[in-house]
Structures are given as C-alpha cells and as structure tokens.
PDB file of C-alpha atoms and ligand atoms in Angstrom:
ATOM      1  CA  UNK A 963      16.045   2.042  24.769  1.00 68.00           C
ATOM      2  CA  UNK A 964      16.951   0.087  21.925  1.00 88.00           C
ATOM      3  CA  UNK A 965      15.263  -3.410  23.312  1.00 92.00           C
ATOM      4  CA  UNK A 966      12.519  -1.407  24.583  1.00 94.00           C
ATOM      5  CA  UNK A 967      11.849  -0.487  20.921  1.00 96.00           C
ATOM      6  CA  UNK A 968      12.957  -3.921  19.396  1.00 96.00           C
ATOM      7  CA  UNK A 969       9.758  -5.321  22.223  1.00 96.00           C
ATOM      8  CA  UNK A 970       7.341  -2.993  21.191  1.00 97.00           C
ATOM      9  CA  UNK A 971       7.490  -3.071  17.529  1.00 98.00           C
ATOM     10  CA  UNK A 972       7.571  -7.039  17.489  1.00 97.00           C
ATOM     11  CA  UNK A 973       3.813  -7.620  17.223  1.00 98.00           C
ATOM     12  CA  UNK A 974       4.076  -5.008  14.241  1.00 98.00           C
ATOM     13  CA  UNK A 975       6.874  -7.362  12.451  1.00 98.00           C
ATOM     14  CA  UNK A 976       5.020  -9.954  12.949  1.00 98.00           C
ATOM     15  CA  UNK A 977       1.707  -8.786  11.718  1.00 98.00           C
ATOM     16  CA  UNK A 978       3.431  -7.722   9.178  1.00 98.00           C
ATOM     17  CA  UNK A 979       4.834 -10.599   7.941  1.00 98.00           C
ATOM     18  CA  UNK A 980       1.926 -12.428   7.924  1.00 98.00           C
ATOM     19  CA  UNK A 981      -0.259 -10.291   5.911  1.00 98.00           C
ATOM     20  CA  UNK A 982       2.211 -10.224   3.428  1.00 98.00           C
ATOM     21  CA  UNK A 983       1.993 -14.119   3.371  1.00 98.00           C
ATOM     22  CA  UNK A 984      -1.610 -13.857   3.389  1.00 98.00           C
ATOM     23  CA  UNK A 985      -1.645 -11.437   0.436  1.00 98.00           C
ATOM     24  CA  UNK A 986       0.450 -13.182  -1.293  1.00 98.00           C
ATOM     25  CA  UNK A 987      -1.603 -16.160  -0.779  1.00 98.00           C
ATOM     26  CA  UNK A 988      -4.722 -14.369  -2.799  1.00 98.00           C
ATOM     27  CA  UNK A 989      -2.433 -13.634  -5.995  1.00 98.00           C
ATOM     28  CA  UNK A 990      -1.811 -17.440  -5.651  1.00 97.00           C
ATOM     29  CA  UNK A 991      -4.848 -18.375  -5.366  1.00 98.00           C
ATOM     30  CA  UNK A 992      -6.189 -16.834  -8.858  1.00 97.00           C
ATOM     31  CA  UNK A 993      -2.700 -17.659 -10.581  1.00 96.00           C
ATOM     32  CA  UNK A 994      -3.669 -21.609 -10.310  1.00 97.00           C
ATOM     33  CA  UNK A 995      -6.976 -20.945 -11.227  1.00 96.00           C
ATOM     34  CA  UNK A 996      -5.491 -19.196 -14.212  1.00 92.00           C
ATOM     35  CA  UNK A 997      -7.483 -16.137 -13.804  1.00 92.00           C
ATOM     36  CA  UNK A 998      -6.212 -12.513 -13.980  1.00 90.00           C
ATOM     37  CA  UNK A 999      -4.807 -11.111 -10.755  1.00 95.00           C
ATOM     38  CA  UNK A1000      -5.825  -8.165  -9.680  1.00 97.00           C
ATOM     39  CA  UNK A1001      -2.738  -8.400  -7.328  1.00 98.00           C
ATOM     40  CA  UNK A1002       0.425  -8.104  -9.061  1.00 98.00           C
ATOM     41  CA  UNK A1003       3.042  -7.955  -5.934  1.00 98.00           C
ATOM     42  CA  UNK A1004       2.811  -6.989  -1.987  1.00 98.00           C
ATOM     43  CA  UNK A1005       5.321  -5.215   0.055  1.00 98.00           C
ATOM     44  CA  UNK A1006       5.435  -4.557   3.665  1.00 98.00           C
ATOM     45  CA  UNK A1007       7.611  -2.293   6.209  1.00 98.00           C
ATOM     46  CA  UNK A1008       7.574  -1.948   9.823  1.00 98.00           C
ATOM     47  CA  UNK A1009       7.927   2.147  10.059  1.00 98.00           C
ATOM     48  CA  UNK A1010      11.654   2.672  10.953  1.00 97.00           C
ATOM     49  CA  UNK A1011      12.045   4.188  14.830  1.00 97.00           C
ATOM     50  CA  UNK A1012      13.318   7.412  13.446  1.00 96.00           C
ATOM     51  CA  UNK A1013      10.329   7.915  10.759  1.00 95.00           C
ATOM     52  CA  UNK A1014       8.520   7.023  13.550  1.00 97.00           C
ATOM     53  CA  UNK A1015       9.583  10.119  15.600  1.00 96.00           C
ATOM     54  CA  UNK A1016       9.857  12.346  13.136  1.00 94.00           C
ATOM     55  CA  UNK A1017       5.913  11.560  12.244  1.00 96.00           C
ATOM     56  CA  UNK A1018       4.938  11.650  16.136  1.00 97.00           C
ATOM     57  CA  UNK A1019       6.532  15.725  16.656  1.00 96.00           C
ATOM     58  CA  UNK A1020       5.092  16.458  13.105  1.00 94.00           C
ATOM     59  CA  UNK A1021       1.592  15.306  14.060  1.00 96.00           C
ATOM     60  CA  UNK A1022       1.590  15.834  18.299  1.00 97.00           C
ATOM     61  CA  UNK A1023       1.297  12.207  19.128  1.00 97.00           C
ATOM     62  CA  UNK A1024       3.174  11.427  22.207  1.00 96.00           C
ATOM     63  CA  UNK A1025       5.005   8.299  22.379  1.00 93.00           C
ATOM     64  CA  UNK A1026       2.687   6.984  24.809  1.00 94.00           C
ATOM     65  CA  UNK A1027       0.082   7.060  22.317  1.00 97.00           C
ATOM     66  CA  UNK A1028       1.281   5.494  19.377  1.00 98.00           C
ATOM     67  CA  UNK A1029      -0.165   2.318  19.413  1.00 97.00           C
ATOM     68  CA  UNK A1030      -3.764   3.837  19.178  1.00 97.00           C
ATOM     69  CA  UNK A1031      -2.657   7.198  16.946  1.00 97.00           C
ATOM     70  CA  UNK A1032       0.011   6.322  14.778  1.00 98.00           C
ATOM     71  CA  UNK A1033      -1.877   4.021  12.034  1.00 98.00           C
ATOM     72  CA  UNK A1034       1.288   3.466   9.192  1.00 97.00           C
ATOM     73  CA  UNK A1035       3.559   1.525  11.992  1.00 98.00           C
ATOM     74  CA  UNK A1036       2.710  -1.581  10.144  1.00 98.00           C
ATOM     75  CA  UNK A1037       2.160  -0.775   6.497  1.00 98.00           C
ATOM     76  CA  UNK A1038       1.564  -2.890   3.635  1.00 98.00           C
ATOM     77  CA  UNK A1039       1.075  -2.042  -0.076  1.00 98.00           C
ATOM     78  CA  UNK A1040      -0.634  -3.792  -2.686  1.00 98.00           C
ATOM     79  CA  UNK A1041       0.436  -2.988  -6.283  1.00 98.00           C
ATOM     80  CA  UNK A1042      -2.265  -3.335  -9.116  1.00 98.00           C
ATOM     81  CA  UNK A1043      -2.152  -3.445 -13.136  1.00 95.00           C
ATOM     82  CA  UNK A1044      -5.473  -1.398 -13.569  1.00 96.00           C
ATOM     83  CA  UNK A1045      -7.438   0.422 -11.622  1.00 97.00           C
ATOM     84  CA  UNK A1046     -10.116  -1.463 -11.697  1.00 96.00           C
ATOM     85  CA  UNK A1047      -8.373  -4.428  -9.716  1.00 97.00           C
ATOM     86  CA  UNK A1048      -8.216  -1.832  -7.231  1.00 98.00           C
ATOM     87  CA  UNK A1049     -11.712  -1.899  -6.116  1.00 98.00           C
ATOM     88  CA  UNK A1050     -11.719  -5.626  -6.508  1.00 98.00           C
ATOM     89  CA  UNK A1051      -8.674  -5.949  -4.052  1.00 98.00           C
ATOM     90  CA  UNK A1052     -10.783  -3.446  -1.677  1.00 98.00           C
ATOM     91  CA  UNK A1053     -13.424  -6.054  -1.651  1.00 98.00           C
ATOM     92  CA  UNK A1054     -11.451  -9.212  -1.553  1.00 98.00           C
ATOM     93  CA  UNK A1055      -9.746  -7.546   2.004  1.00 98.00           C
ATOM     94  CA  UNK A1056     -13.521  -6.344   3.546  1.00 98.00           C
ATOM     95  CA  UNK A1057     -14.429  -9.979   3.230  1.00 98.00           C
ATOM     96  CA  UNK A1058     -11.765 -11.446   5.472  1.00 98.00           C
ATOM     97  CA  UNK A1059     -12.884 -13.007   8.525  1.00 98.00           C
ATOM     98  CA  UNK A1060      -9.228 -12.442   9.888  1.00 98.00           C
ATOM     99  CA  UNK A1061      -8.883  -8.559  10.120  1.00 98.00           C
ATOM    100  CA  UNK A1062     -11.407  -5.125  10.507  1.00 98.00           C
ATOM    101  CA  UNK A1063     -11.309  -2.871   8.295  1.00 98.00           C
ATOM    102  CA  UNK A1064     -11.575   1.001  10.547  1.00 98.00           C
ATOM    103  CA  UNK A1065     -10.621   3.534   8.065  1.00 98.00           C
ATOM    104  CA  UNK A1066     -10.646   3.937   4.340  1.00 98.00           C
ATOM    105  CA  UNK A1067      -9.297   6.839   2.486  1.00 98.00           C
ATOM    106  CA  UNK A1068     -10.100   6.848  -1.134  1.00 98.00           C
ATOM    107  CA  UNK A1069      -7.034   9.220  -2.423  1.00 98.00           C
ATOM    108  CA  UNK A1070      -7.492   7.805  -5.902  1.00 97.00           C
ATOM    109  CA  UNK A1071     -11.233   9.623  -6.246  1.00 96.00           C
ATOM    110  CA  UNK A1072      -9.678  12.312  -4.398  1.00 96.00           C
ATOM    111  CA  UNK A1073      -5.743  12.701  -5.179  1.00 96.00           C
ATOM    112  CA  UNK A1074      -4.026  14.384  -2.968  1.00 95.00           C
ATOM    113  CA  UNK A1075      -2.598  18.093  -4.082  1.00 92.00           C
ATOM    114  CA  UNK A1076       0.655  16.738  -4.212  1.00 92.00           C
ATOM    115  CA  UNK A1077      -0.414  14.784  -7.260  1.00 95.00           C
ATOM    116  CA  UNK A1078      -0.542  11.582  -4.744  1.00 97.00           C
ATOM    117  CA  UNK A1079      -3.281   8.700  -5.590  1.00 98.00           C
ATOM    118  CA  UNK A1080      -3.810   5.374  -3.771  1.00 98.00           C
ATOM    119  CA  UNK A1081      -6.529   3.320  -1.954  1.00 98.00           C
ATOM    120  CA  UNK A1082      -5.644   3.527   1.546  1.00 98.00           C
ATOM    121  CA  UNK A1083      -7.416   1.021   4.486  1.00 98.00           C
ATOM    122  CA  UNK A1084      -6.777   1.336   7.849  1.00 98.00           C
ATOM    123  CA  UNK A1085      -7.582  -2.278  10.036  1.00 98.00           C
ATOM    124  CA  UNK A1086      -7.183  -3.304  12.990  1.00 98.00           C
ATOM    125  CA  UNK A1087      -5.704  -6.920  12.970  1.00 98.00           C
ATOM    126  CA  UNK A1088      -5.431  -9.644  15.603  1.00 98.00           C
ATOM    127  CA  UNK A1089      -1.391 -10.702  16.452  1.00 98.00           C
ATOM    128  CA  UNK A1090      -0.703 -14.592  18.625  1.00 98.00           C
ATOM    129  CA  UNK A1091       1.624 -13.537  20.963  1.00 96.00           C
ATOM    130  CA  UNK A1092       2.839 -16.024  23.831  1.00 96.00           C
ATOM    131  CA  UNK A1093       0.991 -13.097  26.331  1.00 95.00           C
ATOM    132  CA  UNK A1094      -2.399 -13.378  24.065  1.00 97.00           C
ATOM    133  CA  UNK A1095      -3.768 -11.532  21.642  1.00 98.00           C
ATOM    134  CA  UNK A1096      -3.196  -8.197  20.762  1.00 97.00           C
ATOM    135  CA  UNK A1097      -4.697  -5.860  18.264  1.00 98.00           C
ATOM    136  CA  UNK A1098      -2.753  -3.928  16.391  1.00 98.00           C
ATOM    137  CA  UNK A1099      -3.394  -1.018  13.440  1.00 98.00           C
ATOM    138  CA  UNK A1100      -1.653  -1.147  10.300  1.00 98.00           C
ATOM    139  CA  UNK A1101      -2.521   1.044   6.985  1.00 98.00           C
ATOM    140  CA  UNK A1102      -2.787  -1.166   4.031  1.00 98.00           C
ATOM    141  CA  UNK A1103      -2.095   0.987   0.811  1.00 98.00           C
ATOM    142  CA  UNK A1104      -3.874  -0.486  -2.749  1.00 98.00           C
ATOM    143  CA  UNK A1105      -2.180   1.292  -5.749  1.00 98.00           C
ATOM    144  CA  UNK A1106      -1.889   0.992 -10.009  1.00 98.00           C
ATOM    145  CA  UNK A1107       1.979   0.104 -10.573  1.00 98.00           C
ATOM    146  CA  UNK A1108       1.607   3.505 -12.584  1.00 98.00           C
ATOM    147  CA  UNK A1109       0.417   5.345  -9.058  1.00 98.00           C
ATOM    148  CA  UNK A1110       3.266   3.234  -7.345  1.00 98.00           C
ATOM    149  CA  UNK A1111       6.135   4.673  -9.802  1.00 98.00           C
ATOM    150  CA  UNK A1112       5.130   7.870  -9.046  1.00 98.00           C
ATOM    151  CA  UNK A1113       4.565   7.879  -5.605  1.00 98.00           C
ATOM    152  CA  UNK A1114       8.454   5.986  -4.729  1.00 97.00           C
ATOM    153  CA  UNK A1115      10.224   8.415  -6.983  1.00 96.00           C
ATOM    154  CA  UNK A1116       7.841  11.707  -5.817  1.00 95.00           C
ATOM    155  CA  UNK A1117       9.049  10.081  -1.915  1.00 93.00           C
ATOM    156  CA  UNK A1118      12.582  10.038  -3.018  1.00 92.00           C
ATOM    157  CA  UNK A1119      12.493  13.554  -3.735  1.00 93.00           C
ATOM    158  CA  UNK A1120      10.692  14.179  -0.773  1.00 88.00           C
ATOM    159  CA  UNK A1121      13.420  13.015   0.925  1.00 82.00           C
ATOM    160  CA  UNK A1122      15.855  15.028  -0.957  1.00 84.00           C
ATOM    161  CA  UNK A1123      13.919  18.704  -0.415  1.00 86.00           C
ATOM    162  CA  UNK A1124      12.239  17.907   3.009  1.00 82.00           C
ATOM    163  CA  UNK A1125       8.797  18.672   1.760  1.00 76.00           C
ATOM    164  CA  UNK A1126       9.500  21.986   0.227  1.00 87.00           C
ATOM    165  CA  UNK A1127       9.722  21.412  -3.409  1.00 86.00           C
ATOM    166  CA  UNK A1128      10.710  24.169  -5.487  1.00 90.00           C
ATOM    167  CA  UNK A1129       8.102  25.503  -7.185  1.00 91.00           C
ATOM    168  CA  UNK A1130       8.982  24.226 -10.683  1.00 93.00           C
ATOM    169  CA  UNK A1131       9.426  20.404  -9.178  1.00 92.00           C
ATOM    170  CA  UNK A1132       6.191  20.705  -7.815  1.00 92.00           C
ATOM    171  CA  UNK A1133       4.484  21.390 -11.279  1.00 93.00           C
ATOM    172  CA  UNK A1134       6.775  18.804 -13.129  1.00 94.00           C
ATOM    173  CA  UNK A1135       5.210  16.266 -10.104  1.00 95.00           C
ATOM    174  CA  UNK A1136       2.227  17.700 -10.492  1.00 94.00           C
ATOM    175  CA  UNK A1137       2.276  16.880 -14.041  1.00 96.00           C
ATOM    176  CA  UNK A1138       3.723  13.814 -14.007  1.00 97.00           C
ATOM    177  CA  UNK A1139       1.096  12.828 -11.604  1.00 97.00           C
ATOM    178  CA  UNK A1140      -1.145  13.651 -14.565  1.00 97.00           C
ATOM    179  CA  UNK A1141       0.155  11.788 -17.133  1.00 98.00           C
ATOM    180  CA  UNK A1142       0.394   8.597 -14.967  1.00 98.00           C
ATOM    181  CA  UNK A1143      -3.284   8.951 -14.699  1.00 97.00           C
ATOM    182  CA  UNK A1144      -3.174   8.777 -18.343  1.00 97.00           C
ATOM    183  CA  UNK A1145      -1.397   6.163 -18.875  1.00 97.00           C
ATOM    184  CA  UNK A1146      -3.813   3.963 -15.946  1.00 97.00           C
ATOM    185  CA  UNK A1147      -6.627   5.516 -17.797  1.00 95.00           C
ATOM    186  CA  UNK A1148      -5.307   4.410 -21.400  1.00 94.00           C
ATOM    187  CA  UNK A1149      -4.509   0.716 -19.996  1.00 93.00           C
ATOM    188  CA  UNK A1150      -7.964   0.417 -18.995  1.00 93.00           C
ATOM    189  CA  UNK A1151      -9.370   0.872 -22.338  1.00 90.00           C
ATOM    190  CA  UNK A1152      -7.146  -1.790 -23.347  1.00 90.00           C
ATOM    191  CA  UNK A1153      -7.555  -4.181 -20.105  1.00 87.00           C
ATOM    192  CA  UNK A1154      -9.571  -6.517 -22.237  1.00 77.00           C
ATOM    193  CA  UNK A1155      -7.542  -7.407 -24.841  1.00 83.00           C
ATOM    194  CA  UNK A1156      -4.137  -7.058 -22.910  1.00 77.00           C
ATOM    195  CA  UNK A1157      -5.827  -9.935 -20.482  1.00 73.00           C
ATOM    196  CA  UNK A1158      -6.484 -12.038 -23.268  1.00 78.00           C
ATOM    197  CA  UNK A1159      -2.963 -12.155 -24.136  1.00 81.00           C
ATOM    198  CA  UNK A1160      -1.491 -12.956 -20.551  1.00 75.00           C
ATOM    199  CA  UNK A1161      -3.973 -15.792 -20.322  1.00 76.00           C
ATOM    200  CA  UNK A1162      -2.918 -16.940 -23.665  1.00 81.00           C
ATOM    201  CA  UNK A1163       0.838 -16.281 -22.405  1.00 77.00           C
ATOM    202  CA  UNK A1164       0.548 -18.134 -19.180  1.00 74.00           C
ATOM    203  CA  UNK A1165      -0.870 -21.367 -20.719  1.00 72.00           C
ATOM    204  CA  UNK A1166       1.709 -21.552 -23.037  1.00 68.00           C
ATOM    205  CA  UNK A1167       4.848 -20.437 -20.919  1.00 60.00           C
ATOM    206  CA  UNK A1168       4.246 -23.121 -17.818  1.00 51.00           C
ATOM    207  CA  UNK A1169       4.750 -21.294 -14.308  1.00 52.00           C
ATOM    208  CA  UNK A1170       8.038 -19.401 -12.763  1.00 50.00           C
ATOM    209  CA  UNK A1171       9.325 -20.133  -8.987  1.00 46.00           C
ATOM    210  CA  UNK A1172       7.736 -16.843  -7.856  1.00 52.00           C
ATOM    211  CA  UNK A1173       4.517 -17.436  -9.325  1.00 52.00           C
TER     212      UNK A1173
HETATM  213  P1  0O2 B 347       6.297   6.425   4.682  1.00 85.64           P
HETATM  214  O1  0O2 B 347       6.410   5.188   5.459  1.00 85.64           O
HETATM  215  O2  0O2 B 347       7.604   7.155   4.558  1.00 85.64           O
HETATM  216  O3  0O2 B 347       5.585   6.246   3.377  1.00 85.64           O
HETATM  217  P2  0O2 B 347      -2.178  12.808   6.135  1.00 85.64           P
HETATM  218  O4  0O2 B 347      -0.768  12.591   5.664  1.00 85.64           O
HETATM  219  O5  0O2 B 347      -2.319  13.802   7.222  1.00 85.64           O
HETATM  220  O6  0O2 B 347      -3.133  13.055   4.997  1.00 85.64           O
HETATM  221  P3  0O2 B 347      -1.983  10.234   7.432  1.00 85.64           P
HETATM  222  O7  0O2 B 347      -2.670   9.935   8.721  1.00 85.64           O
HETATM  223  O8  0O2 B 347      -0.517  10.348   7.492  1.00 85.64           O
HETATM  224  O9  0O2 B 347      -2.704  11.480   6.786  1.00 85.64           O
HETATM  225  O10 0O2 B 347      -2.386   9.090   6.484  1.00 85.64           O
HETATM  226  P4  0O2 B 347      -2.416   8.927   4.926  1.00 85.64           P
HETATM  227  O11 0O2 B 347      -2.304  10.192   4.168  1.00 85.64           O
HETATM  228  O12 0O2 B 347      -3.582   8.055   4.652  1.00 85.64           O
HETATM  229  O13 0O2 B 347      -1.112   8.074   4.688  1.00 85.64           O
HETATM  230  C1  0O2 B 347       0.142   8.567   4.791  1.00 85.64           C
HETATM  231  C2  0O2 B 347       1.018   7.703   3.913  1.00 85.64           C
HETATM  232  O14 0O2 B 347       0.503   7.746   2.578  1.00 85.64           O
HETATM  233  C3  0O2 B 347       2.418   8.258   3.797  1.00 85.64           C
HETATM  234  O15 0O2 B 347       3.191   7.685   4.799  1.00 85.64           O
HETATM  235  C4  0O2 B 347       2.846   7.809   2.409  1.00 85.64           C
HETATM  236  O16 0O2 B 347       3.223   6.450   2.420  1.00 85.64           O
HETATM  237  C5  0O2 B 347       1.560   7.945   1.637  1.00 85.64           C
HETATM  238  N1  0O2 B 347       1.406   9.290   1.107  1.00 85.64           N
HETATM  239  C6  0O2 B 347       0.477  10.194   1.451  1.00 85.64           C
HETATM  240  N2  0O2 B 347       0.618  11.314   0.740  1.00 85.64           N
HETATM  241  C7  0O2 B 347       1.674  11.137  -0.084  1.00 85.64           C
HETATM  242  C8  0O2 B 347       2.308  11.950  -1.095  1.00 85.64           C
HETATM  243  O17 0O2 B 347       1.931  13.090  -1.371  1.00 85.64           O
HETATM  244  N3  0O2 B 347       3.373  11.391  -1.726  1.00 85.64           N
HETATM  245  C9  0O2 B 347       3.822  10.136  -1.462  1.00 85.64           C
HETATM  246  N4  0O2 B 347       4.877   9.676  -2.147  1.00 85.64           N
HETATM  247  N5  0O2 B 347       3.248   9.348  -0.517  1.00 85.64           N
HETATM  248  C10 0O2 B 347       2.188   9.845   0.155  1.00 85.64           C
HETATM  249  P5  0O2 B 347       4.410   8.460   5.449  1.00 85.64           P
HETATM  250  O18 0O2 B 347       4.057   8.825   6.840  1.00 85.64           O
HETATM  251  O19 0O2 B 347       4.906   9.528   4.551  1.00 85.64           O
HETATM  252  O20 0O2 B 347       5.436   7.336   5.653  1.00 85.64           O
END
C-alpha cells in the first residue's frame, strides 16, 4: 500500500519541485535586474496521504478519482509584499508557455467567511516521466505575507478545534482577518515610498546567498 502510494504521488513531487524552481527562478530574474519583486518567497507540499483521505470522505471523491478531482495534491504558494504584486504574479503565471491555467478562484475579492483571502489558480501542468508525459493538477495559491500570517496560524487552530471554532475564536479570526486587511491596505498607500528605500537598500548592501 505504502509503494503503491510512494508510485502514485511521484509525478506530484516532482512537479512540485520544479515549479518551485521555476518560481523561484522569476523572483531571480527581477532581483538582478534590480527591480521590485512582486514575489517575495515560494513554498510547495505534496498533500500528505492522510490529508489526502481525510479530504476525499469529506468531499465524496473516491480514490479512484483523485487524479482528476482532488486539485490541492500538488500545491504551491506564492507569498507577496502588497497586494498589488498579486495580480502581477497572476499575470506573470497566465503567460507561461509551460503550464494551463483551468481554474481561478479570486478569494481575495471575495474572502471566504472564515475571514480566509488568497488568489487561488488551478493548472494543469505537464510532468517527464521515463513512461511519457503526464498531466497533472496542482492548485497554486498567490497571497500578501499579511494574508499568509493569518491563514498558517487560523490552519493551526484549525487543526486544534477540527473546524468547529468556538464562537468567540471565530470573531477574534474574524477580526483579525480584518485588521490584516488593514494593515495590506495601509502598506499599499505606502508601496511607493517603501520601494524606493529597498532599491536604495539593495544597491548599497551587495546581494545575500539566497537572493
Ligand atoms: P491544506 O493542504 O491543509 O492547506 P472549498 O474548500 O470547498 O471552498 P476547495 O476545492 O477545497 O474548495 O478549494 P479551495 O478553497 O480553492 O482551496 C482549499 C485550500 O485553500 C485549503 O486546502 C487551504 O490551503 C486554503 N483555504 C481555503 N479556505 C481556508 C480557510 O478558511 N483557512 C485557511 N487557513 N486556509 C484555507 P486544504 O484542503 O485545507 O489543505
């Protein structure tokens, strides 16, 4: 059972891994043309057997049907300074020759009621294996850092109560959902001037090993 699940989610570890080099690779691109970023860091899972599960009863997919129904197996996330890089990130990915975008879901226009808000893509993307190609999905969430803090430590919880959230937790959430929209809303009126001084900064601080 084990290898059978170690075969079928190696296309997804592998797409994985590549997009994140391939993200990566756009944040690298503008850092040596010493332009602003609108990608600040990438992460990437492969959705762990048991999440898997659980998500397949929850929704009534059988296991049979995964590859075409279950979208998050591979899942990447793309974390943003402002909200505006957002939209630029959005664009940057629907230009790629090397992927298709299927799905978008624009939680950031329309949070979630949990309080939730992120740019979510669905595409279908094109593995090398030694048998051929294969397609596979993978959801590729775009996110504000301020959108990502809330979201890890709201899915902590999560964890914690199972979904149901006392009442009071789910208006402090609810409210600090709120107030990180501030604060994304606040850095935007400043975007300007705090770009200025990170182009200023990087000129004058030479480049780190991550960069
Ligand atoms: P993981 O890997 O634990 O994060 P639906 O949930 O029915 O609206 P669907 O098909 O699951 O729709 O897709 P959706 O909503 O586009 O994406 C689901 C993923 O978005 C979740 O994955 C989370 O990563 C994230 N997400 C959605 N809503 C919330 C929320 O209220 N809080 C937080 N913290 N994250 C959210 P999973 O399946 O939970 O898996």
């Amino acid at each position: 059972m084990e290898k059978e699940w170690e075969l079928f989610l190696a296309p997804y570890e592998q797409a994985v891994g590549e997009m994140k080099v391939k993200l990566r690779g756009i944040r690298k691109q503008f850092r040596e043309q010493n332009k602003h970023t609108p990608i600040e860091f990438v992460t990437g899972r492969v959705k762990p057997v048991d999440s898997i599960l659980t998500k397949a009863t929850l929704r009534n997919i059988s296991v049979d049907r995964l590859e075409e129904e279950m979208q998050d197996i591979a899942g990447l996330r793309i974390m943003c300074q402002f909200v505006e890089d957002i939209r630029q990130v959005v664009d940057i990915i629907r230009n790629r020759k090397d992927l298709q975008i299927i799905q978008e879901r624009d939680y950031i226009t329309n949070k979630k009621e949990s309080g939730y808000r992120s740019y979510h893509l669905v595409i279908e993307y094109p593995v090398q294996l030694i048998t051929g190609e294969k397609k596979i999905l993978a959801e590729i969430q775009i996110r504000t850092l301020a959108m990502n803090f809330w979201a890890t430590i709201e899915h902590s919880l999560n964890y914690k109560y199972q979904g149901a959230f006392p009442e009071e937790m789910k208006e402090r959430l609810q409210r600090a959902a709120e107030a990180a929209y501030q604060l994304d809303e606040e850095m935007s009126t400043i975007r300007e001037e705090i770009q200025e001084a990170q182009h200023l900064f990087s000129h004058g601080r030479g480049k780190s090993k991550d960069d």
